[in-house]
Coordinates of C-alpha atoms in Angstrom, one line a residue:
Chain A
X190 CA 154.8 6.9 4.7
X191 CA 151.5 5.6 3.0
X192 CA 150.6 5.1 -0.7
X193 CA 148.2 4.7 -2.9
X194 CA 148.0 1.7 -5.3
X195 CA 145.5 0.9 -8.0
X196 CA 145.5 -1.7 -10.7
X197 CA 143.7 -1.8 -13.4
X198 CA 143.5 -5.0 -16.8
X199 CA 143.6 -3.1 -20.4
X200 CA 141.8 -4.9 -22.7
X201 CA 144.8 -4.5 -25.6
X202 CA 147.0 -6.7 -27.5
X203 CA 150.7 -5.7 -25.8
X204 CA 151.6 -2.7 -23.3
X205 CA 152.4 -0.3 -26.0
X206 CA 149.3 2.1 -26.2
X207 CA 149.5 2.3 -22.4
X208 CA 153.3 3.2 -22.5
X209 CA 152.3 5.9 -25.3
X210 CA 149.4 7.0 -23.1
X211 CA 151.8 7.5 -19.8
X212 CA 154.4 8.9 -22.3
X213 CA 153.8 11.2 -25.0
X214 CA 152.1 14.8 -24.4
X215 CA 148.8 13.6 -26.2
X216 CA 148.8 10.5 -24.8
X217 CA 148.6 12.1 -21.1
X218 CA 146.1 14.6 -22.5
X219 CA 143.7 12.4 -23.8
X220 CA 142.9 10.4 -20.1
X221 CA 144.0 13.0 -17.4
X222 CA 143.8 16.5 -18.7
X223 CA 143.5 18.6 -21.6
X224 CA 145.7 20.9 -20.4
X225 CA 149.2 18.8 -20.8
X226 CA 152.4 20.1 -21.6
X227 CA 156.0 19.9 -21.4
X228 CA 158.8 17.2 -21.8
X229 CA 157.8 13.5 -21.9
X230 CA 161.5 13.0 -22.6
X231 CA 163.3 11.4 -19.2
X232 CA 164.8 14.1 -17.2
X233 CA 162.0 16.3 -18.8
X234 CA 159.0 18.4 -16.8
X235 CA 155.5 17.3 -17.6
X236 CA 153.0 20.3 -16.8
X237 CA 149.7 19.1 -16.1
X238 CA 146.9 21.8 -15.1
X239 CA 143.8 21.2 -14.1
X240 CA 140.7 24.0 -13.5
X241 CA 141.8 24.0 -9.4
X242 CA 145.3 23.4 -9.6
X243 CA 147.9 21.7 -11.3
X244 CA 151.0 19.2 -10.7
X245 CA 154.8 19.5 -12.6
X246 CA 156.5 16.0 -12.8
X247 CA 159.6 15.6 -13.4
X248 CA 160.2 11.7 -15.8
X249 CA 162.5 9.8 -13.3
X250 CA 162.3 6.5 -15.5
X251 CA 160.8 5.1 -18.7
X252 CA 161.9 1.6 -19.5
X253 CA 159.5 0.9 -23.0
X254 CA 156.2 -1.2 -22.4
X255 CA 157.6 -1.8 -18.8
X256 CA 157.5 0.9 -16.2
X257 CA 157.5 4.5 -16.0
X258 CA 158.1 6.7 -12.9
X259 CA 157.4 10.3 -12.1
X260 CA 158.8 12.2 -9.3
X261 CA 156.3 15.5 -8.6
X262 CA 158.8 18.9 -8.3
X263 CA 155.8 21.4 -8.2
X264 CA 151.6 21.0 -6.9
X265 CA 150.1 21.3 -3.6
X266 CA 152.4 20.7 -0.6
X267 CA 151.4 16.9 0.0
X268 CA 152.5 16.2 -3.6
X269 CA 155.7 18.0 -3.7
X270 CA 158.5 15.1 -2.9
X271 CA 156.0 11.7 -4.0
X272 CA 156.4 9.5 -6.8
X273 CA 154.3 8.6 -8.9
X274 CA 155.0 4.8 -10.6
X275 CA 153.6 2.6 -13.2
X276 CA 154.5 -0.7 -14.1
X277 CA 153.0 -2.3 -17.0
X278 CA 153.3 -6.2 -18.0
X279 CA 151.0 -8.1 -20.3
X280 CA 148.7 -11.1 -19.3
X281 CA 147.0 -12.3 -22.1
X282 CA 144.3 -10.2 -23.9
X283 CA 145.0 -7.2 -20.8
X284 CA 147.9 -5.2 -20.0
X285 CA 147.9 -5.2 -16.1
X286 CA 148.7 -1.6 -15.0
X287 CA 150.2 -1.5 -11.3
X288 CA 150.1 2.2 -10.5
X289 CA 151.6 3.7 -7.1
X290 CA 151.5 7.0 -5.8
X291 CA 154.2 6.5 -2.7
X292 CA 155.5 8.7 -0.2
X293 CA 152.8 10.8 1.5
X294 CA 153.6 12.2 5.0
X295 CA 150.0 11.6 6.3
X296 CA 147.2 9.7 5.7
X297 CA 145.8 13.1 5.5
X298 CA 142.0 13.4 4.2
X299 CA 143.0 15.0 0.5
X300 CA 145.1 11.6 0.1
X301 CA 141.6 9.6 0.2
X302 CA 140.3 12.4 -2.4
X303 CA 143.5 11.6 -4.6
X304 CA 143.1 7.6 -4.4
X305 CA 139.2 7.8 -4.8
X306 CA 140.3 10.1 -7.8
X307 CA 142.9 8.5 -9.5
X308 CA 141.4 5.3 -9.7
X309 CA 138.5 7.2 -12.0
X310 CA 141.2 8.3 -13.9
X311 CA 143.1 4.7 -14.5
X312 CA 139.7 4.2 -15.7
X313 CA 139.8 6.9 -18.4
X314 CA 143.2 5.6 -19.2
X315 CA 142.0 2.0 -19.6
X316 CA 138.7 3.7 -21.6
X317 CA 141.2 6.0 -23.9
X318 CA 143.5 2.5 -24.9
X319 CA 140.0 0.4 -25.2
X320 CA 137.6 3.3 -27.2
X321 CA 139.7 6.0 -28.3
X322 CA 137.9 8.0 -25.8
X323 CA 138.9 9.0 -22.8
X324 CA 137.6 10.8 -19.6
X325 CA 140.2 13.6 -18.9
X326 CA 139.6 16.7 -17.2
X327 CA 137.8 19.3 -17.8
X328 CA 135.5 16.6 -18.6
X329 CA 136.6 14.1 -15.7
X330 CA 134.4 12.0 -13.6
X331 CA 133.6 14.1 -10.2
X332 CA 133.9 12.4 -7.2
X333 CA 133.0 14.5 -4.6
X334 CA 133.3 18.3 -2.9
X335 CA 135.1 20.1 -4.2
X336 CA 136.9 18.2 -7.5
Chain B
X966 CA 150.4 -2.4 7.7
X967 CA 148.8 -0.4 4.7
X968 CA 145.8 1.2 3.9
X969 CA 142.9 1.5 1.1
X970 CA 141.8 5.0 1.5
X971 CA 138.9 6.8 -0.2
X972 CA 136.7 9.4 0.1
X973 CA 133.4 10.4 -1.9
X974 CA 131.3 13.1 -1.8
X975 CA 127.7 12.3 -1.9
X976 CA 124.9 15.1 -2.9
X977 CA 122.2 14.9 -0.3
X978 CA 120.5 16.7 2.0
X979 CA 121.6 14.5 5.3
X980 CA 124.1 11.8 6.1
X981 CA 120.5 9.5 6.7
X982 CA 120.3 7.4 2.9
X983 CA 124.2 7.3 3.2
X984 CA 123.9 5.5 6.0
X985 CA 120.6 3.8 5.8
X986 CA 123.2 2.4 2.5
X987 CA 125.5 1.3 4.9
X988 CA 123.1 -0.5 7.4
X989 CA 120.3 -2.5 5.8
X990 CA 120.8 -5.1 4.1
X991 CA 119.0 -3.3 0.9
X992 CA 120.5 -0.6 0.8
X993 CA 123.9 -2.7 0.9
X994 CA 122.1 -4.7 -2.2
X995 CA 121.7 -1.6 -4.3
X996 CA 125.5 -0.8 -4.2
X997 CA 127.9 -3.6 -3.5
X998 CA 126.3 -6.8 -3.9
X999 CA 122.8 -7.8 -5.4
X1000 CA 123.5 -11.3 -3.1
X1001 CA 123.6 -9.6 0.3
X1002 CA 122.5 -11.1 3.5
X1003 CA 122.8 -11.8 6.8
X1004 CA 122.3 -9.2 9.9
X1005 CA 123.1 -5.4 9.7
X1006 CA 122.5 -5.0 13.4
X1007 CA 125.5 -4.4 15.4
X1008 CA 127.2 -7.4 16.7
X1009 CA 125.7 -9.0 13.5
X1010 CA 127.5 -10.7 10.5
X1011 CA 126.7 -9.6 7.3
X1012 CA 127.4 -12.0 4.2
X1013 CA 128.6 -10.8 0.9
X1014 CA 128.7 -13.0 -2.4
X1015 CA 130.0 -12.3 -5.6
X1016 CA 130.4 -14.3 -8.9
X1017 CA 134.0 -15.1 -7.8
X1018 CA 133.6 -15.4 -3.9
X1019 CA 132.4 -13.6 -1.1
X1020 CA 133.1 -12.1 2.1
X1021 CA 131.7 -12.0 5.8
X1022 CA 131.7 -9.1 7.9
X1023 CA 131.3 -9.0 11.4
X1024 CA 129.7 -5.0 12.1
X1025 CA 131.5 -4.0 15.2
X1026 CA 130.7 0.0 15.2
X1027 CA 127.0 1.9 14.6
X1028 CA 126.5 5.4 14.9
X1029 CA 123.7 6.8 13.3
X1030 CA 125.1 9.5 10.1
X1031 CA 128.5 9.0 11.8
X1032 CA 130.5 5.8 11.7
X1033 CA 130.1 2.3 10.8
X1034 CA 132.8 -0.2 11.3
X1035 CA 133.2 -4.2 10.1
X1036 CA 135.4 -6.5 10.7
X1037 CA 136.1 -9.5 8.2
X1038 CA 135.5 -12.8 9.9
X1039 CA 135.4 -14.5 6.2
X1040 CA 136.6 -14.1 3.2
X1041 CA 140.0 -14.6 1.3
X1042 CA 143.3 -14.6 3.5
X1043 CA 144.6 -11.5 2.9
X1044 CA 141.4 -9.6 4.1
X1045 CA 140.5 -11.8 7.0
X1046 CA 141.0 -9.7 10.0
X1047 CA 141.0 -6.7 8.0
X1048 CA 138.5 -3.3 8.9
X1049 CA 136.3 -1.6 6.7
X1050 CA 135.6 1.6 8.4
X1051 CA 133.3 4.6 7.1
X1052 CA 133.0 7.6 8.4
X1053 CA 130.4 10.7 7.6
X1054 CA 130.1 13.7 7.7
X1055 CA 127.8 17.1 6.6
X1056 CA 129.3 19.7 4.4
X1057 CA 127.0 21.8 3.0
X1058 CA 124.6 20.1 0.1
X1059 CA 127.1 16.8 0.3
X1060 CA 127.6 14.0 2.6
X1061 CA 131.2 13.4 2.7
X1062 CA 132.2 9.6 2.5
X1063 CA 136.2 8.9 4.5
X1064 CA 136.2 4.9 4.0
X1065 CA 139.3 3.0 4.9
X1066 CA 140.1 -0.6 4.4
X1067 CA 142.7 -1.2 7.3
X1068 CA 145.2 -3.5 8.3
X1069 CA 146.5 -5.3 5.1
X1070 CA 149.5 -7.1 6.2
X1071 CA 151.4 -6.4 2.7
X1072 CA 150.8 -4.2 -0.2
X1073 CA 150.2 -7.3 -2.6
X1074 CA 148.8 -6.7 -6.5
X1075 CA 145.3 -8.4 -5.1
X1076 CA 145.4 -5.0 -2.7
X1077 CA 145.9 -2.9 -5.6
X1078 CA 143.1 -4.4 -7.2
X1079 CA 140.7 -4.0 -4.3
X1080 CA 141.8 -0.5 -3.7
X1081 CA 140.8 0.8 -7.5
X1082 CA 137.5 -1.7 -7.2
X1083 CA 136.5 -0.2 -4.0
X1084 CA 136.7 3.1 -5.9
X1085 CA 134.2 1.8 -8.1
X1086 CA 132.1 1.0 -5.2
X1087 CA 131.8 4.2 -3.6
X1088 CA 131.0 5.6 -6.6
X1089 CA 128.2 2.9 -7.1
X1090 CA 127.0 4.0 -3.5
X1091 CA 127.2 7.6 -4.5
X1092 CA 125.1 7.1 -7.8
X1093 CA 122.8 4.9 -5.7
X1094 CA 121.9 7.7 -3.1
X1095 CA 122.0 10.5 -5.6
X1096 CA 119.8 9.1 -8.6
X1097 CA 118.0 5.9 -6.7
X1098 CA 120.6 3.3 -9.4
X1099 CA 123.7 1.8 -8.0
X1100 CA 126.0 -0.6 -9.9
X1101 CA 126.0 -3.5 -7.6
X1102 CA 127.8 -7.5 -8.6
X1103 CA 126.8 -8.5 -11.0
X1104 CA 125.8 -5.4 -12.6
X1105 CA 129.4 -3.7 -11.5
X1106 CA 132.0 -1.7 -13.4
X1107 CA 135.3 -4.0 -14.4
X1108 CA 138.5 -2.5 -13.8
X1109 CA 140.5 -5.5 -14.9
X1110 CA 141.2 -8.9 -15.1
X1111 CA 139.5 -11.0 -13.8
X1112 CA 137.0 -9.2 -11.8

């Protein structure tokens, strides 16, 4: 088993407009995709599409302004099974995000693609908390062929 | 053991600037570090500096447009004795980037941190080869706190 981690430092005065971004429908849609739906609830389905694909994921855990944890129930074959898991804390001026993705098979070449590409997405999240403004897709930051 | 993995897709004719960025120590300059020195050759040790510290890497691999490999011989404790390894590739109008940062002994929050700043990187290297600008330290794009 191998996982991805990222962490990113929000520039924000407590965790709560990150929690709200990693758990409300417009939240999600205004740093990873347009095109989110669903139930944000726990025990809910999120829906996220994207133009080449798309990822369901069912909300595992959601303790407020601490830590939230997806488990993925529909995508490509290397997602199905993973978890995806955020903790959040504060640390002054930032809230320090500790992100996860855990529980690939294989250190397969698409799981490179998927760290390279989430951490420009933790970006967009930590732009949507700092501006307003976001990165998600269709109008994401493009890392490479094809994405 | 654990992993940083990444991957970036480069638009350019040839693997050549990709790894003419890997291999001198100005093209190294343009991406990562304004304050690079040291030898590129294989065998060599090349010396990186940041505003926070630095890091020394020992180049044990060259292949022309194929593979380049460094070991850390300096640096903070948890990435002394560590591998940075790059591997390219031709696909079409893009080089393909695989990088992996190999042989962390645990997944600590500093590794988290490196893993979404090495993102950054890649993409600095990227930018570098495809419009000529990189964002190299001190010029380079925060993800948190501090970096």
């Amino acid at each position: 088993m191998v996982d991805i981690l990222h962490r990113v430092g929000v520039k924000t005065e407590s965790p709560e407009k990150v929690y709200d971004a990693l758990t409300t429908v417009e939240g999600l849609a205004g740093w990873w995709t347009d095109d989110t739906s669903g139930s944000a609830e726990k025990d809910g389905v999120l829906e996220f599409r994207f133009p080449l694909g798309g990822f369901d994921m069912e909300v595992v855990e959601q303790r407020p302004s601490e830590h939230v944890a997806w488990t993925v129930v529909g995508g490509p074959d290397e997602w199905v099974g993973t978890t995806i898991d955020w903790q959040l804390r504060q640390d002054g001026d930032y809230t320090i995000v500790l992100f996860k993705h855990e529980g690939w098979k294989e250190p397969v070449e698409f799981m490179h693609h998927c760290s390279t590409k989430w951490a420009t997405y933790l970006m967009s999240l930590k732009s949507l908390v700092e501006t307003g403004v976001g990165a998600p897709a269709p109008r994401d930051v493009h890392v490479g062929f094809p994405d």
